[in-house]
Amino acid sequence: MSGRPATPAWNRSTDPFAELIGEEAIARRVAEIGAQITADYGALTDGAQVVVLGVLKGSVIFLADLVRHIGLPVYLDFIGISSYGDATQSSGVVQITQDLTRPIAGKHVIIVEDIVDTGHTVHYLIENMRTRSPASVKLCSLLHKPERAERQVPIDYLGFTIPNKFVVGYGLDVAQQYRNLPFIGYVTNA
Ligand code: IMP
């Protein structure tokens, strides 16, 4: 056997989602963001560590691809967040379910999120990280749904702006399903 293994048979007409952003477009954009982060943080001269902070669980696939395009020493940490509400509506009440493993005081923190929807989660996270005296906090999000914004949060590094559709794949789920789709799809039967 040679070359890349065949992509699993997703995106059939019977699947409850349809492709919105394909694998190649994602890969291209992730590489561009990684290059931008490399340029921005490579230009810093303060010697402070750079922490890539993944928000569990939706960011893990994006983060895994992204950090391989960052040509600088970084370390990874993760934070678990639960936001109350039903499957598709955030209530705006956010709680940390798993905290960082190391202090971030004096470090440059890049929060990596899967999607900014209402904006409550990242607003809470940015405020929370700022109380821990980092050198800086920036936000990197794969997706943004501006039509749903209830909080304005600056996204320093953004993959794609998307319409007001519920999306799955490349880390994003509906009821914990479909995180392993290699593309981003929108749910068609919801
Ligand atoms: P926010 O607090 O409303 O911005 O929501 C942020 C979180 O809600 C994200 O980190 C996702 O976990 C989840 N979420 C929002 N929209 C979607 C979607 O379209 N698909 C999957 N998860 C979503």
Short mmCIF file of C-alpha atoms and ligand atoms in Angstrom, two decimals:
data_model
loop_
_atom_site.label_atom_id
_atom_site.label_comp_id
_atom_site.label_asym_id
_atom_site.label_seq_id
_atom_site.Cartn_x
_atom_site.Cartn_y
_atom_site.Cartn_z
CA MET A 1 0.00 0.00 0.00
CA SER A 2 1.31 3.45 -0.78
CA GLY A 3 0.24 7.07 -0.48
CA ARG A 4 -2.50 8.41 1.72
CA PRO A 5 -5.11 6.07 3.12
CA ALA A 6 -8.52 6.52 1.51
CA THR A 7 -10.78 9.06 3.21
CA PRO A 8 -13.62 7.31 5.05
CA ALA A 9 -16.96 7.32 3.28
CA TRP A 10 -18.53 10.44 4.76
CA ASN A 11 -20.73 12.96 3.01
CA ARG A 12 -23.15 10.47 1.52
CA SER A 13 -26.61 11.70 0.62
CA THR A 14 -27.97 9.80 3.65
CA ASP A 15 -25.68 11.60 6.14
CA PRO A 16 -27.43 14.25 8.28
CA PHE A 17 -24.96 16.93 7.23
CA ALA A 18 -23.56 18.45 4.05
CA GLU A 19 -20.10 19.81 3.37
CA LEU A 20 -19.58 23.52 4.01
CA ILE A 21 -15.77 23.82 4.07
CA GLY A 22 -13.62 21.10 2.52
CA GLU A 23 -10.47 19.48 3.81
CA GLU A 24 -8.14 21.28 1.41
CA ALA A 25 -9.55 24.72 2.15
CA ILE A 26 -9.18 24.04 5.88
CA ALA A 27 -5.59 22.83 5.46
CA ARG A 28 -4.66 25.92 3.43
CA ARG A 29 -6.17 28.34 5.95
CA VAL A 30 -4.65 26.55 8.95
CA ALA A 31 -1.20 26.77 7.33
CA GLU A 32 -1.72 30.51 6.72
CA ILE A 33 -2.72 31.13 10.33
CA GLY A 34 0.28 29.13 11.56
CA ALA A 35 2.58 31.23 9.38
CA GLN A 36 1.00 34.45 10.70
CA ILE A 37 1.42 33.32 14.31
CA THR A 38 5.03 32.34 13.58
CA ALA A 39 5.73 35.79 12.13
CA ASP A 40 3.95 37.69 14.94
CA TYR A 41 5.41 35.81 17.89
CA GLY A 42 8.78 35.31 16.22
CA ALA A 43 9.10 39.10 16.15
CA LEU A 44 8.77 39.36 19.94
CA THR A 45 12.00 39.94 21.81
CA ASP A 46 10.89 39.58 25.42
CA GLY A 47 11.85 35.90 25.66
CA ALA A 48 8.53 35.00 27.30
CA GLN A 49 7.14 31.52 26.67
CA VAL A 50 4.24 31.08 24.23
CA VAL A 51 1.37 28.90 25.43
CA VAL A 52 -1.10 27.47 22.92
CA LEU A 53 -4.21 26.93 25.01
CA GLY A 54 -6.80 24.58 23.53
CA VAL A 55 -10.41 24.73 24.64
CA LEU A 56 -11.68 21.17 25.07
CA LYS A 57 -12.94 19.36 23.19
CA GLY A 58 -13.88 21.17 20.01
CA SER A 59 -10.47 22.73 19.31
CA VAL A 60 -8.29 19.63 19.49
CA ILE A 61 -8.20 18.73 15.80
CA PHE A 62 -7.68 22.34 14.71
CA LEU A 63 -5.00 22.80 17.37
CA ALA A 64 -3.18 19.61 16.39
CA ASP A 65 -2.93 20.78 12.79
CA LEU A 66 -2.22 24.42 13.66
CA VAL A 67 0.72 23.87 16.00
CA ARG A 68 2.52 21.90 13.30
CA HIS A 69 2.54 25.12 11.26
CA ILE A 70 3.97 27.22 14.08
CA GLY A 71 7.73 27.35 13.66
CA LEU A 72 8.51 28.50 17.19
CA PRO A 73 8.92 26.88 20.59
CA VAL A 74 5.45 26.73 22.16
CA TYR A 75 3.95 24.57 24.83
CA LEU A 76 0.44 23.23 24.87
CA ASP A 77 -2.12 23.31 27.61
CA PHE A 78 -5.85 22.70 27.67
CA ILE A 79 -8.87 24.04 29.49
CA GLY A 80 -12.23 22.33 29.85
CA ILE A 81 -15.32 24.51 29.68
CA SER A 82 -18.96 23.73 30.08
CA SER A 83 -21.55 26.20 29.01
CA TYR A 84 -25.08 25.62 30.16
CA GLY A 85 -27.84 25.39 27.63
CA ASP A 86 -29.23 22.80 25.27
CA ALA A 87 -27.35 21.25 22.36
CA THR A 88 -27.53 24.25 20.08
CA GLN A 89 -28.20 27.27 22.34
CA SER A 90 -25.64 28.72 24.74
CA SER A 91 -27.10 30.23 27.92
CA GLY A 92 -24.10 32.48 28.50
CA VAL A 93 -23.23 30.80 31.82
CA VAL A 94 -19.75 29.34 31.55
CA GLN A 95 -17.85 27.14 34.02
CA ILE A 96 -14.31 25.72 34.02
CA THR A 97 -14.46 21.93 34.30
CA GLN A 98 -10.72 21.32 33.86
CA ASP A 99 -8.11 23.96 34.56
CA LEU A 100 -4.65 24.58 33.08
CA THR A 101 -1.78 22.43 34.30
CA ARG A 102 0.73 25.31 34.61
CA PRO A 103 0.56 29.00 35.58
CA ILE A 104 0.51 31.47 32.69
CA ALA A 105 1.88 34.52 34.53
CA GLY A 106 4.36 36.36 32.30
CA LYS A 107 3.61 34.13 29.27
CA HIS A 108 2.02 34.84 25.91
CA VAL A 109 -1.25 32.93 25.69
CA ILE A 110 -2.96 32.04 22.43
CA ILE A 111 -6.45 30.71 23.15
CA VAL A 112 -7.48 28.26 20.42
CA GLU A 113 -11.24 27.80 19.98
CA ASP A 114 -13.31 25.89 17.45
CA ILE A 115 -16.01 28.52 16.99
CA VAL A 116 -17.14 31.88 18.30
CA ASP A 117 -20.92 31.75 18.27
CA THR A 118 -22.62 34.05 20.81
CA GLY A 119 -19.17 35.01 22.09
CA HIS A 120 -19.94 34.26 25.75
CA THR A 121 -17.43 31.43 26.10
CA VAL A 122 -14.43 33.30 24.71
CA HIS A 123 -15.39 36.50 26.50
CA TYR A 124 -15.37 34.60 29.79
CA LEU A 125 -12.11 32.82 28.93
CA ILE A 126 -10.24 35.97 27.95
CA GLU A 127 -11.34 37.75 31.14
CA ASN A 128 -10.41 34.72 33.23
CA MET A 129 -6.96 34.40 31.64
CA ARG A 130 -6.30 38.12 32.16
CA THR A 131 -6.74 37.71 35.93
CA ARG A 132 -3.72 35.36 35.86
CA SER A 133 -1.24 38.09 34.76
CA PRO A 134 -0.08 36.72 31.39
CA ALA A 135 2.24 38.81 29.20
CA SER A 136 -0.53 38.81 26.57
CA VAL A 137 -3.71 37.00 25.58
CA LYS A 138 -4.82 36.53 21.99
CA LEU A 139 -7.68 34.56 20.49
CA CYS A 140 -7.47 32.20 17.54
CA SER A 141 -10.74 30.70 16.35
CA LEU A 142 -11.34 28.39 13.42
CA LEU A 143 -14.88 29.68 12.83
CA HIS A 144 -17.00 32.75 13.56
CA LYS A 145 -20.76 33.10 13.21
CA PRO A 146 -21.18 36.87 13.39
CA GLU A 147 -24.97 36.73 13.00
CA ARG A 148 -25.21 35.10 16.43
CA ALA A 149 -22.93 37.51 18.31
CA GLU A 150 -24.19 38.67 21.70
CA ARG A 151 -20.72 39.71 22.90
CA GLN A 152 -18.20 41.48 20.70
CA VAL A 153 -14.83 39.78 21.07
CA PRO A 154 -11.82 40.59 18.92
CA ILE A 155 -10.62 37.48 17.08
CA ASP A 156 -6.90 37.94 16.41
CA TYR A 157 -6.59 34.90 14.13
CA LEU A 158 -9.70 33.66 12.32
CA GLY A 159 -10.11 30.73 9.97
CA PHE A 160 -13.52 31.30 8.38
CA THR A 161 -16.63 33.40 8.83
CA ILE A 162 -19.70 31.17 8.38
CA PRO A 163 -23.45 31.69 8.04
CA ASN A 164 -25.87 31.03 10.88
CA LYS A 165 -25.92 27.24 10.54
CA PHE A 166 -25.09 24.58 13.11
CA VAL A 167 -21.84 22.97 11.99
CA VAL A 168 -20.05 19.72 12.76
CA GLY A 169 -16.74 18.10 11.90
CA TYR A 170 -13.03 18.90 12.25
CA GLY A 171 -13.53 18.83 16.03
CA LEU A 172 -17.04 20.26 16.27
CA ASP A 173 -19.87 18.04 17.45
CA VAL A 174 -23.56 17.68 17.82
CA ALA A 175 -24.25 15.54 20.92
CA GLN A 176 -20.57 14.43 20.84
CA GLN A 177 -20.93 13.03 17.32
CA TYR A 178 -19.11 13.87 14.07
CA ARG A 179 -16.00 15.46 15.59
CA ASN A 180 -13.97 13.13 13.35
CA LEU A 181 -15.33 14.34 10.01
CA PRO A 182 -12.30 15.58 8.04
CA PHE A 183 -14.31 18.56 6.70
CA ILE A 184 -16.78 21.03 8.21
CA GLY A 185 -20.39 20.29 7.43
CA TYR A 186 -23.68 21.85 8.40
CA VAL A 187 -26.43 19.84 9.96
CA THR A 188 -29.23 19.29 7.47
CA ASN A 189 -31.88 17.53 9.54
CA ALA A 190 -31.95 19.75 12.66
P1 IMP B 1 -20.57 30.64 22.39
O1 IMP B 1 -20.29 30.77 23.87
O2 IMP B 1 -22.04 30.81 22.10
O3 IMP B 1 -19.71 31.50 21.53
O4 IMP B 1 -20.36 29.13 22.00
C1 IMP B 1 -19.15 28.54 21.99
C2 IMP B 1 -19.27 27.04 22.01
O5 IMP B 1 -20.56 26.53 21.59
C3 IMP B 1 -18.28 26.50 21.02
O6 IMP B 1 -17.00 26.37 21.61
C4 IMP B 1 -18.89 25.19 20.62
O7 IMP B 1 -18.50 24.19 21.54
C5 IMP B 1 -20.39 25.41 20.73
N1 IMP B 1 -20.96 25.73 19.41
C6 IMP B 1 -21.45 26.90 18.99
N2 IMP B 1 -21.90 26.82 17.72
C7 IMP B 1 -21.64 25.56 17.31
C8 IMP B 1 -21.86 24.86 16.07
O8 IMP B 1 -22.37 25.38 15.05
N3 IMP B 1 -21.47 23.55 16.06
C9 IMP B 1 -20.91 22.93 17.13
N4 IMP B 1 -20.69 23.55 18.29
C10 IMP B 1 -21.05 24.86 18.40
#
